[in-house]
Coordinates of C-alpha atoms in Angstrom, one line a residue:
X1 CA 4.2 22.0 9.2
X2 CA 6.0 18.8 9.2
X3 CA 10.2 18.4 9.2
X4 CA 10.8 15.0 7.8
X5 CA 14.6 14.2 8.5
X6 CA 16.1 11.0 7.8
X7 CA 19.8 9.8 8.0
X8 CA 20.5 8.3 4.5
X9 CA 18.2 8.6 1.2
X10 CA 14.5 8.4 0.7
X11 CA 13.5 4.9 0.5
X12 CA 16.7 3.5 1.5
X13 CA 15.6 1.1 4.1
X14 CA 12.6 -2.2 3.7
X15 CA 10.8 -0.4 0.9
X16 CA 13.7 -0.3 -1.3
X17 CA 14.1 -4.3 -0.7
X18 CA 10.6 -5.6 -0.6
X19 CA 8.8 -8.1 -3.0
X20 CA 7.2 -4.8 -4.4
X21 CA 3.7 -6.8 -4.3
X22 CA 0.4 -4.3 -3.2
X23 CA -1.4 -7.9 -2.2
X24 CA -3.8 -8.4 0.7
X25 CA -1.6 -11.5 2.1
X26 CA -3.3 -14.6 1.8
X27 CA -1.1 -16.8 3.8
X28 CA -2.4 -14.4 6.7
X29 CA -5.9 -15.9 6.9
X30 CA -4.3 -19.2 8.3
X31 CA -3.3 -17.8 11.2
X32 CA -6.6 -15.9 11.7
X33 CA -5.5 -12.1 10.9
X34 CA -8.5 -11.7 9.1
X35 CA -9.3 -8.1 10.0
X36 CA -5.5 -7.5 8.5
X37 CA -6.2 -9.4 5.2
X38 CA -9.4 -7.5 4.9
X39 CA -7.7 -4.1 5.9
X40 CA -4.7 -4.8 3.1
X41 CA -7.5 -5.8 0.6
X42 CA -9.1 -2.8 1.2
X43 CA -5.9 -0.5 0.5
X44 CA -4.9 -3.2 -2.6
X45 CA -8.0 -1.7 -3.7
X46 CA -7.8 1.8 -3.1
X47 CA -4.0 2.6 -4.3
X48 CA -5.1 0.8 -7.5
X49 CA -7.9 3.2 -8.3
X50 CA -5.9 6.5 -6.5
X51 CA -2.0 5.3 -8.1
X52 CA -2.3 3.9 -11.5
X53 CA 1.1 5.2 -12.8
X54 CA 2.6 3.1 -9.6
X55 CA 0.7 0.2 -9.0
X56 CA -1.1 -2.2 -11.8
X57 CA -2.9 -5.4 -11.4
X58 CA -1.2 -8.8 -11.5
X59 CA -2.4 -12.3 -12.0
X60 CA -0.4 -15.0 -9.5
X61 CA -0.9 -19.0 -9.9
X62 CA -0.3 -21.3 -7.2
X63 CA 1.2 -24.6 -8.2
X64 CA -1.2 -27.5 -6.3
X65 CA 0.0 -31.4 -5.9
X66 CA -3.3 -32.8 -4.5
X67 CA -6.6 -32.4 -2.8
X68 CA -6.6 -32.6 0.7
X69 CA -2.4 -31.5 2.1
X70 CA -2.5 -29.4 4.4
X71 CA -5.9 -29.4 6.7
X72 CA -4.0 -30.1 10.0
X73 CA -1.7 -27.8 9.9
X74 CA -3.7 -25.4 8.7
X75 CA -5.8 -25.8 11.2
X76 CA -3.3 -26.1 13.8
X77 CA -1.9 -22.5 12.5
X78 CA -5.3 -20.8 12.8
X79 CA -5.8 -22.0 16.3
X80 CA -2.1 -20.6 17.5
X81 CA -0.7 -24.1 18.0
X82 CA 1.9 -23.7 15.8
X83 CA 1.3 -25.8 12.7
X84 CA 4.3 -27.9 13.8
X85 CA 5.9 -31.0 11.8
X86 CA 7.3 -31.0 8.4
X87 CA 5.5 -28.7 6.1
X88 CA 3.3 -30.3 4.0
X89 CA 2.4 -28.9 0.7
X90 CA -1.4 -27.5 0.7
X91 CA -4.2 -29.5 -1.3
X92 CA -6.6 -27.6 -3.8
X93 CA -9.4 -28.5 -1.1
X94 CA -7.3 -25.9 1.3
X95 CA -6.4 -23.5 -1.7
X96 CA -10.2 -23.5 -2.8
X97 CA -11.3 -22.0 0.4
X98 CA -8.3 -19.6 1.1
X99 CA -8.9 -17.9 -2.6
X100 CA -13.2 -18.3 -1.7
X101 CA -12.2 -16.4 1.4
X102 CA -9.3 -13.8 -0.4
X103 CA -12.1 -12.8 -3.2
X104 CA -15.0 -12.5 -0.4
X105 CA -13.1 -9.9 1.6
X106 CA -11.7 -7.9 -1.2
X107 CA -15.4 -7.9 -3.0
X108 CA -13.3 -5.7 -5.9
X109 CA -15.5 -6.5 -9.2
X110 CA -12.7 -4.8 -10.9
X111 CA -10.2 -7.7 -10.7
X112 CA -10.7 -11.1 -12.0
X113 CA -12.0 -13.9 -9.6
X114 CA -10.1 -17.1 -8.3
X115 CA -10.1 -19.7 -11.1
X116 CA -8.4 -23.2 -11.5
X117 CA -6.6 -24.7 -13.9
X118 CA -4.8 -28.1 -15.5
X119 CA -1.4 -27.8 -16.9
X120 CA -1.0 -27.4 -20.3
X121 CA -3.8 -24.7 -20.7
X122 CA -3.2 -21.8 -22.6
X123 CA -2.2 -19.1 -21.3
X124 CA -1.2 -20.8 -17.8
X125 CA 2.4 -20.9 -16.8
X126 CA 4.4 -24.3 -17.9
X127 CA 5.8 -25.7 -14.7
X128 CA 6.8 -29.2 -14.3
X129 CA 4.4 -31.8 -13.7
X130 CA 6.8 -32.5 -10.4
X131 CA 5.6 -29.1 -9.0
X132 CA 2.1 -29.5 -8.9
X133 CA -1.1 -31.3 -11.0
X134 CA -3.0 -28.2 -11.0
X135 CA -2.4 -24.1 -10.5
X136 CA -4.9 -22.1 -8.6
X137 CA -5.2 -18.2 -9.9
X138 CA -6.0 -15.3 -8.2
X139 CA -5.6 -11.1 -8.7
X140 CA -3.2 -9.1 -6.7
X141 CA -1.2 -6.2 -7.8
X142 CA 2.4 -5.0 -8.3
X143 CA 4.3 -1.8 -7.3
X144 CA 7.2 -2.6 -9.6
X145 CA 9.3 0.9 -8.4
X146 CA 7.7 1.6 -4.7
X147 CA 11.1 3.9 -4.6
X148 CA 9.7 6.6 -7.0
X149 CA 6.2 5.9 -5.1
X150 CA 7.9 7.2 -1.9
X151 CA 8.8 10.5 -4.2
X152 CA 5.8 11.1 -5.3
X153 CA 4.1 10.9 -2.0
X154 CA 6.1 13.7 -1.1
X155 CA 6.0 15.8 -3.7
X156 CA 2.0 15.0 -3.1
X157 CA 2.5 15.9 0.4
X158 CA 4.2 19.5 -0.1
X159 CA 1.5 20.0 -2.3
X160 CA -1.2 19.4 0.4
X161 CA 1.0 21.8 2.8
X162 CA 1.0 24.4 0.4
X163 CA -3.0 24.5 0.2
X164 CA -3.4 24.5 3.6
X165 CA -0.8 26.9 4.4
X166 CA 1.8 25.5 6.1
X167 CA 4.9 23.5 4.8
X168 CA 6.9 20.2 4.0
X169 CA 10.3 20.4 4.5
X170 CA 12.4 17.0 3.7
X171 CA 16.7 16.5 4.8
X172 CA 18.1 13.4 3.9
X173 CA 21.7 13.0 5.2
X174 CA 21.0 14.4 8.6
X175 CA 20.3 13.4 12.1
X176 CA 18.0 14.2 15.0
X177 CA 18.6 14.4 18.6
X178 CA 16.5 15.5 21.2
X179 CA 18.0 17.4 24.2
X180 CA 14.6 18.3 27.1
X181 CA 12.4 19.1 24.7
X182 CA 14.9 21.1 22.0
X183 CA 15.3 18.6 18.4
X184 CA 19.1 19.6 17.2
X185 CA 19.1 18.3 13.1
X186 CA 22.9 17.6 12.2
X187 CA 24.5 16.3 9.0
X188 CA 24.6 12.2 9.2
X189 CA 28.3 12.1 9.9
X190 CA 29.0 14.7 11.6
X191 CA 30.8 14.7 15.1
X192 CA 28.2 14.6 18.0
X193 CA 29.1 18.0 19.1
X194 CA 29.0 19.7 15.6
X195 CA 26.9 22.8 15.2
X196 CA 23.1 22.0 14.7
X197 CA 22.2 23.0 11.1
X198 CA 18.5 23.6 12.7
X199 CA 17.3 23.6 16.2
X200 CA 13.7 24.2 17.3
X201 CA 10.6 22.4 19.6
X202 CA 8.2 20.2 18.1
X203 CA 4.8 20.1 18.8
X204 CA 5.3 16.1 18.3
X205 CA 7.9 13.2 17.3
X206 CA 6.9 10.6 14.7
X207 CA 9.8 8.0 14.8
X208 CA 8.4 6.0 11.4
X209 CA 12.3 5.0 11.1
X210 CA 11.0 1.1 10.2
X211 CA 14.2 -1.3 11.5
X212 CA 15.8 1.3 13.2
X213 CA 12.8 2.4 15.4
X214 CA 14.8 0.8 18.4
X215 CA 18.4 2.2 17.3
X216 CA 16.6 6.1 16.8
X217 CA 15.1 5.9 20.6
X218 CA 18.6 4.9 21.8
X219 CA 20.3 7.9 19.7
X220 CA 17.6 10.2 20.9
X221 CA 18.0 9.5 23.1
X222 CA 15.5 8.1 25.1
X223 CA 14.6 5.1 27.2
X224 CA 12.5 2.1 25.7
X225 CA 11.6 -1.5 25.9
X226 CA 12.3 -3.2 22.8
X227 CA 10.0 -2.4 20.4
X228 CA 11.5 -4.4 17.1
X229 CA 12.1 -7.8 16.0
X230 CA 13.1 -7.8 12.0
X231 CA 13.5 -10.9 9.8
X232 CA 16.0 -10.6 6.6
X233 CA 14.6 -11.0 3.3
X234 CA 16.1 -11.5 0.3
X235 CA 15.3 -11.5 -3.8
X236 CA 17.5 -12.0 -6.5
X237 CA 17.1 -10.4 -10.3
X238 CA 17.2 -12.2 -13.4
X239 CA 17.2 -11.1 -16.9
X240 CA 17.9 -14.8 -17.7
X241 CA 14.7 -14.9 -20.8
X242 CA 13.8 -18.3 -20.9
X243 CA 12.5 -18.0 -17.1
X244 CA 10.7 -14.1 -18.6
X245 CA 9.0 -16.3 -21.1
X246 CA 7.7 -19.2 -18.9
X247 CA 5.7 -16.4 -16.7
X248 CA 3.8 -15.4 -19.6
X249 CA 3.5 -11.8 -17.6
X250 CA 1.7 -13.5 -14.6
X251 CA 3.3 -14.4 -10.9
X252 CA 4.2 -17.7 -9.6
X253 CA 3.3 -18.0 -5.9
X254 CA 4.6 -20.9 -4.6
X255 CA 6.8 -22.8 -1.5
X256 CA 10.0 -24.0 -1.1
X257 CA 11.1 -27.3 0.9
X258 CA 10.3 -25.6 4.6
X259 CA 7.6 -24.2 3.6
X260 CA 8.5 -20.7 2.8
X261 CA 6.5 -18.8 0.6
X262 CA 8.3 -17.7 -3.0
X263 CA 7.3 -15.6 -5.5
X264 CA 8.4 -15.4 -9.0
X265 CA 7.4 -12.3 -10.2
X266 CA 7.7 -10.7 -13.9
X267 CA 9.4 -7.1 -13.4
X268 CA 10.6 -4.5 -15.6
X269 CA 12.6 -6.7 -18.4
X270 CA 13.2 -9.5 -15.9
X271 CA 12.4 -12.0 -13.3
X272 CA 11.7 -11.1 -9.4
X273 CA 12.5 -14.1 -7.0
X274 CA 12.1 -13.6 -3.6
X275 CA 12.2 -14.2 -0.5
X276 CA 13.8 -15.9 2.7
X277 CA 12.8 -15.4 6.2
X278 CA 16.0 -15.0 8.6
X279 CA 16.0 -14.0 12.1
X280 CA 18.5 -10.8 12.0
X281 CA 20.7 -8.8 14.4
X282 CA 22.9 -5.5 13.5
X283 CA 22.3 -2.5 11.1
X284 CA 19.8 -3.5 9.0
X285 CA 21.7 -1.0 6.2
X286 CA 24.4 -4.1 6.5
X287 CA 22.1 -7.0 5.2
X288 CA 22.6 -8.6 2.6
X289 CA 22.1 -12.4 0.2
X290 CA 23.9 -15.0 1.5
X291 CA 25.0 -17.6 -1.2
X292 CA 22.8 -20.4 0.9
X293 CA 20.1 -18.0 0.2
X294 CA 20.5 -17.6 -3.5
X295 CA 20.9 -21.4 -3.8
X296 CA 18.0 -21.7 -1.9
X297 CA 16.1 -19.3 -3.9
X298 CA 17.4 -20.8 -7.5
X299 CA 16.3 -24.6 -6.1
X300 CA 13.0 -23.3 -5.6
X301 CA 12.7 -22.1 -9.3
X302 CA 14.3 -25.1 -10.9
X303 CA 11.8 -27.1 -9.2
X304 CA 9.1 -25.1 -10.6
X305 CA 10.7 -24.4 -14.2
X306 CA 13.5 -27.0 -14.7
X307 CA 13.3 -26.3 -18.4
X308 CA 14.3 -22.7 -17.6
X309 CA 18.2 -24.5 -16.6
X310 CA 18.2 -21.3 -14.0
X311 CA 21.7 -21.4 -12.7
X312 CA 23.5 -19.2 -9.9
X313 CA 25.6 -17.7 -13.0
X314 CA 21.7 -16.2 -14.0
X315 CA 21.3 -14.0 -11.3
X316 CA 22.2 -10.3 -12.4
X317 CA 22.1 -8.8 -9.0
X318 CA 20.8 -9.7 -5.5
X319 CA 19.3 -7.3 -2.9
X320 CA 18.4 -8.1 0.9
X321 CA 16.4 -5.8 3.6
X322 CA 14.7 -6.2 6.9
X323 CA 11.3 -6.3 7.6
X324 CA 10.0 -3.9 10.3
X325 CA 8.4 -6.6 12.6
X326 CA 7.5 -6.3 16.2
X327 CA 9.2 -8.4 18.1
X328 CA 8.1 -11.3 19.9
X329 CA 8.3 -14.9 20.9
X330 CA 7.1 -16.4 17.6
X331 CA 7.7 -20.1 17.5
X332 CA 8.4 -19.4 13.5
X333 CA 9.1 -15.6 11.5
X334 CA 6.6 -16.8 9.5
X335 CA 4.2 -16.6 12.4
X336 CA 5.1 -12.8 13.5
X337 CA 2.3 -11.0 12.7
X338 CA 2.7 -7.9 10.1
X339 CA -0.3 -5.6 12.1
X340 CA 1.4 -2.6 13.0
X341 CA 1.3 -0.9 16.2
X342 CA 1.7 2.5 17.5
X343 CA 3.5 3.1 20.4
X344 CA 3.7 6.0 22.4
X345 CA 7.0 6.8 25.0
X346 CA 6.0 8.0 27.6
X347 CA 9.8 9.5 29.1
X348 CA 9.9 11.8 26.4
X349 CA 9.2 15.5 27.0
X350 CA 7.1 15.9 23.9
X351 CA 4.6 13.7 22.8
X352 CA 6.4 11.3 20.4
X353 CA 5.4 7.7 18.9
X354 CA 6.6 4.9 17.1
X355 CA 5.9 2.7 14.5
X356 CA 5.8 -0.8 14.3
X357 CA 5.5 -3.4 11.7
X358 CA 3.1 -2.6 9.1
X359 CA 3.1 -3.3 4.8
X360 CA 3.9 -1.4 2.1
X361 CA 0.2 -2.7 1.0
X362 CA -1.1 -0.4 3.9
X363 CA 0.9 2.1 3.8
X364 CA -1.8 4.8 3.5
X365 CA -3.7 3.6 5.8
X366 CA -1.1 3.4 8.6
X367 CA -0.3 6.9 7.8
X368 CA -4.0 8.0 8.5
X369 CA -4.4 6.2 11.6
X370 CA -1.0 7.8 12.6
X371 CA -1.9 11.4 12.0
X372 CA -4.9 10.8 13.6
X373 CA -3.3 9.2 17.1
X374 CA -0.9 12.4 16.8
X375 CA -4.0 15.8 16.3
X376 CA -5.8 13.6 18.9
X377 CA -2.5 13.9 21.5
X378 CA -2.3 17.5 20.4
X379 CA -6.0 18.2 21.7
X380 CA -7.9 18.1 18.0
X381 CA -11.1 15.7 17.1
X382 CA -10.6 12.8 15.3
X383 CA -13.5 13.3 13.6
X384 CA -11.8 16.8 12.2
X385 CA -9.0 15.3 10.8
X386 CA -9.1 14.9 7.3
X387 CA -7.6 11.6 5.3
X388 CA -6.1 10.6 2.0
X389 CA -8.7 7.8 0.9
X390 CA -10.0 9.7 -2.3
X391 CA -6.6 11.4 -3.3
X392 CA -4.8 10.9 -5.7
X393 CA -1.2 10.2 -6.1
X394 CA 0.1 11.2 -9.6
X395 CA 3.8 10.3 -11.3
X396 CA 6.2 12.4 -10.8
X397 CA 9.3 13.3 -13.6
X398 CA 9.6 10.0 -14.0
X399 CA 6.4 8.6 -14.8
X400 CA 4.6 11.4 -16.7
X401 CA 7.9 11.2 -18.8
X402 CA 7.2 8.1 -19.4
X403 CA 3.8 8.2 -20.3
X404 CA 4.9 10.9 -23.5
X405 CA 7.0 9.5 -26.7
X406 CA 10.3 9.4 -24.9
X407 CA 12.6 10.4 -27.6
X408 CA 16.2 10.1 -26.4
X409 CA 16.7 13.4 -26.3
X410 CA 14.5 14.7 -23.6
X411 CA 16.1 11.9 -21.2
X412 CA 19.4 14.3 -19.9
X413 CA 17.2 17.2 -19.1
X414 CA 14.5 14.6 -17.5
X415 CA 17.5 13.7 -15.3
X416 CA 18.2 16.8 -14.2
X417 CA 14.9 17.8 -13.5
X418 CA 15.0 14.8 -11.3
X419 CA 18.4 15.8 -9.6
X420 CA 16.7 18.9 -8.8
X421 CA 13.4 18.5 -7.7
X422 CA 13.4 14.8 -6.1
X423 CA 16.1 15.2 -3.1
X424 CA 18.7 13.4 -5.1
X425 CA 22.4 13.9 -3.3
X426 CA 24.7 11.0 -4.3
X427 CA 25.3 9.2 -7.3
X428 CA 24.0 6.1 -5.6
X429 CA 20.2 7.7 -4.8
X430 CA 20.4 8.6 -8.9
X431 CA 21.0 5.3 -9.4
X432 CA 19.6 2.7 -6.7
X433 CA 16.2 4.5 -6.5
X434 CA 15.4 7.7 -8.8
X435 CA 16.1 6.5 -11.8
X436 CA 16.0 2.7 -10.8
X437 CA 18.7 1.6 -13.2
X438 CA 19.4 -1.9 -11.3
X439 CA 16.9 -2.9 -13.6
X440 CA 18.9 -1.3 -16.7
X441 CA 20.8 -4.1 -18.6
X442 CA 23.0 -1.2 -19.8
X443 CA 24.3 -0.3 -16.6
X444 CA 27.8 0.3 -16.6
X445 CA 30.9 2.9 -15.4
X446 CA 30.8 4.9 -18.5
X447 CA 26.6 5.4 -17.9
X448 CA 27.7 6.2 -14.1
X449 CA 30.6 8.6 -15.5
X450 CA 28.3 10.5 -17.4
X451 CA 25.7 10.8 -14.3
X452 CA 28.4 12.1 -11.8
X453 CA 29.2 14.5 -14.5
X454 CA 25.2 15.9 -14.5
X455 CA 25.4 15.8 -10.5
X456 CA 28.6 18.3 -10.9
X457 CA 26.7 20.4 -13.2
X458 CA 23.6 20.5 -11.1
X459 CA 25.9 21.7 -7.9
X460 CA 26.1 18.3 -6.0
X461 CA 28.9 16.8 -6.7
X462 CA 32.8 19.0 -6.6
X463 CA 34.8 18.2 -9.6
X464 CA 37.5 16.4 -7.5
X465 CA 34.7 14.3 -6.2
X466 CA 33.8 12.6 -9.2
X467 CA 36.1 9.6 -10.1
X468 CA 35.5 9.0 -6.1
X469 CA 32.1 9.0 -6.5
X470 CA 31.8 6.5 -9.4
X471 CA 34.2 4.3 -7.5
X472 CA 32.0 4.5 -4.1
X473 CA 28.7 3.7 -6.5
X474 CA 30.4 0.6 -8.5
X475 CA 32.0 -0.9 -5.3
X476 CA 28.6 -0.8 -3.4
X477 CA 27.1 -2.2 -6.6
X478 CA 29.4 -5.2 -6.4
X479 CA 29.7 -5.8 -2.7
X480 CA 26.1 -5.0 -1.7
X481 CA 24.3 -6.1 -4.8
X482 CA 26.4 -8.5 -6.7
X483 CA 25.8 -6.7 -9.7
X484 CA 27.7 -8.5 -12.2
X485 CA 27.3 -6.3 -15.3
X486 CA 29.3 -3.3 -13.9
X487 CA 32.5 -3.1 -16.6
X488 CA 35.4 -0.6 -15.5

């Protein structure tokens, strides 16, 4: 039986604020992580076949300016030296052999192969001229709502507990602390010496708390070197249409001035752009875009599409997060690797590890290797422990909603249902990441009014709370977001 406690929503943290791309990272193979690309191409794979309703295929092009940019530093990447010097844009010889390389690993018959093409083509993207003489085209895949896969992978995983007996029990808004070997669970908020809502001993400790790993061993708390090195990333939203049209549904993968990847991806009834790469210090909960960031963002789209005329005035809403990197002494973020590592403490009384790093992309896969490190330290075979390769994940209320004929009225009682079964408790999980209405152009107070009413109804929310409620959700909307469409 598992206990997961964590001290804000689901999916608050990273997964909330990635570039919700399922991809096998292709920019990896220059700086040799090949058994990484081939492990992510491998779960690309896998969640495509085993989570249709989250994630679907997606077609990215790669604006080229000429044959041979790149080599040397290319080469002097994949032989750790750095790839110093100004960054100079990659040539279609180097982007040839990366995608040759990408489609070799993956050997997925299912997705289209790499493929070049001139400007102008049909069907192919209409950048300028000044971005590139050719675009090179490759498969990936999207999770466009990796918040509501999060949900369903629990409500998968109570269902797997439930055949085999034992259970799944998940509290948001609470805290652990480990005294000898006794975990005390408290409300997140509460004074340290407030009544435990729960108190027992576990037979192990998973701390999968992704930037916080190093902040939830000091709280424990227990000794530890550091473990975690996170970079700040950030994306801005669009709805702006001309820049919607000009992706003709595909992905633009491209790089900015410094040579930052940035992707413009097609999402929901808008525009993806995303992302920096900032060294970051502090509670990751706290990050968030920068206006140099958003200008640096919307450069890099008006050099791809200056007909779009993107302006700073475009961008609907902003998010930031911070990637759960190990740290080290990386000459460049770019260069810290994205393997994960497990790591065991060896002060603690019970037998309790961390994780570090890791992708969304392998997410499953972490979490098998995981369970397995743990029922091997509790004395079981790791040839007896099962795995999720061939299950399934399906939708949730959400999704299997979605796949019926939607008429309006079914929507309130589909939001309760959700309020209900999905471990929603503020008006701000409703809105940031169970019903993902960020991406609603109709966002506004009275549509928040009329949610904190459904919370009071379904026993979460006290009358008096209400108006206080909606205030708390529109403020964070504005100050953490910059969502501009919120209307008193």
């Amino acid at each position: 039986s598992v206990l997961l406690v964590d001290q804000a929503d689901l999916a608050f943290g990273a997964t909330a604020y990635s570039s919700r791309l399922i991809h096998g990272g292709l920019r990896y193979l220059e700086y040799g992580e090949f058994s990484l690309v081939k492990e992510s191409l491998a779960e690309r794979t896998r969640l495509l076949q085993l989570a249709p309703d989250f994630v679907r295929p997606l077609r990215l092009f790669i604006p080229v300016k000429n044959q041979l940019g790149g080599l040397w530093q290319s080469a002097t990447k994949f032989l750790g030296m750095g790839g110093g010097g100004k960054p100079e844009p990659r040539g279609l010889a180097l982007v040839r052999t990366g995608l040759w390389m990408y489609d070799t690993y993956a050997q997925d018959k299912t997705l289209p192969l790499r493929s070049i093409h001139s400007l102008g083509e049909p069907g192919v993207p209409p950048i300028s001229p000044s971005a590139g003489a050719w675009l090179a085209a490759y498969s990936d895949a999207q999770i466009a709502f990796p918040e509501r896969f999060v949900v369903a992978l629990l409500r998968d995983a109570q269902k797997a507990a439930e055949e085999n007996g034992c259970s799944l029990q998940v509290l948001t808004y609470h805290r652990a602390t480990l005294e000898n070997d006794i975990v005390h669970i408290t409300k997140a908020g509460d004074e340290t010496d407030a009544e435990p809502v729960l108190s027992f001993q576990p037979s192990a400790i998973i701390n999968a708390t992704g930037a916080w790993v190093d902040d939830t061993l000091q709280k424990l708390p227990l000794p530890s070197r550091r473990l975690m090195g996170g970079t700040k990333g950030s994306h801005f939203f669009t709805w702006q249409p001309q820049l919607k049209e000009m992706l003709v549904g595909n992905g633009i993968y491209t790089e900015a001035a410094d040579g930052r990847p940035v992707f413009l991806l097609p999402l929901a009834e808008g525009t993806l752009v995303g992302t920096t790469d900032l060294p970051f210090s502090g509670d990751p909960a706290t990050a968030v875009a920068t206006d140099e960031e958003l200008d640096y963002l919307v450069n890099v789209v008006t050099g791809i599409f200056p007909a779009a005329s993107l302006t700073r005035g475009d961008i609907a809403w902003h998010y930031s997060g911070v990637r759960p990197l190990p740290h080290v002494d990386a000459k460049t973020t770019a260069a810290i690797t994205r393997r994960h590592q497990l790591v065991w403490n060896e002060s603690s009384p019970i037998p309790l590890l961390s994780l570090v790093g890791g992708k969304l992309t392998t997410c499953r896969s972490l979490a098998e290797e995981t369970a397995t490190a743990v029922m091997v330290r509790l004395g079981e075979s790791a040839r007896d422990v099962r795995n999720s390769r061939a299950r399934v994940i399906p939708g949730c209320v959400l999704e299997k909603e979605r796949q019926r004929d939607g008429e309006s009225g079914r929507w309130e009682e589909v939001i309760r249902r959700i309020i209900r079964e999905e471990w929603v408790t503020t008006l701000g999980d409703l809105v940031e990441r169970r019903l993902m209405l960020l991406y609603d152009p109709q966002l506004d107070r009275l549509m928040l009014e009329g949610l904190a009413g459904m919370l009071h109804e379904e026993g979460k929310l006290a009358e008096n709370d209400r108006d206080q409620a909606v205030d708390k959700c529109v403020s964070r909307l504005k100050s953490h977001f910059g969502h501009s469409t919120i209307r008193r």
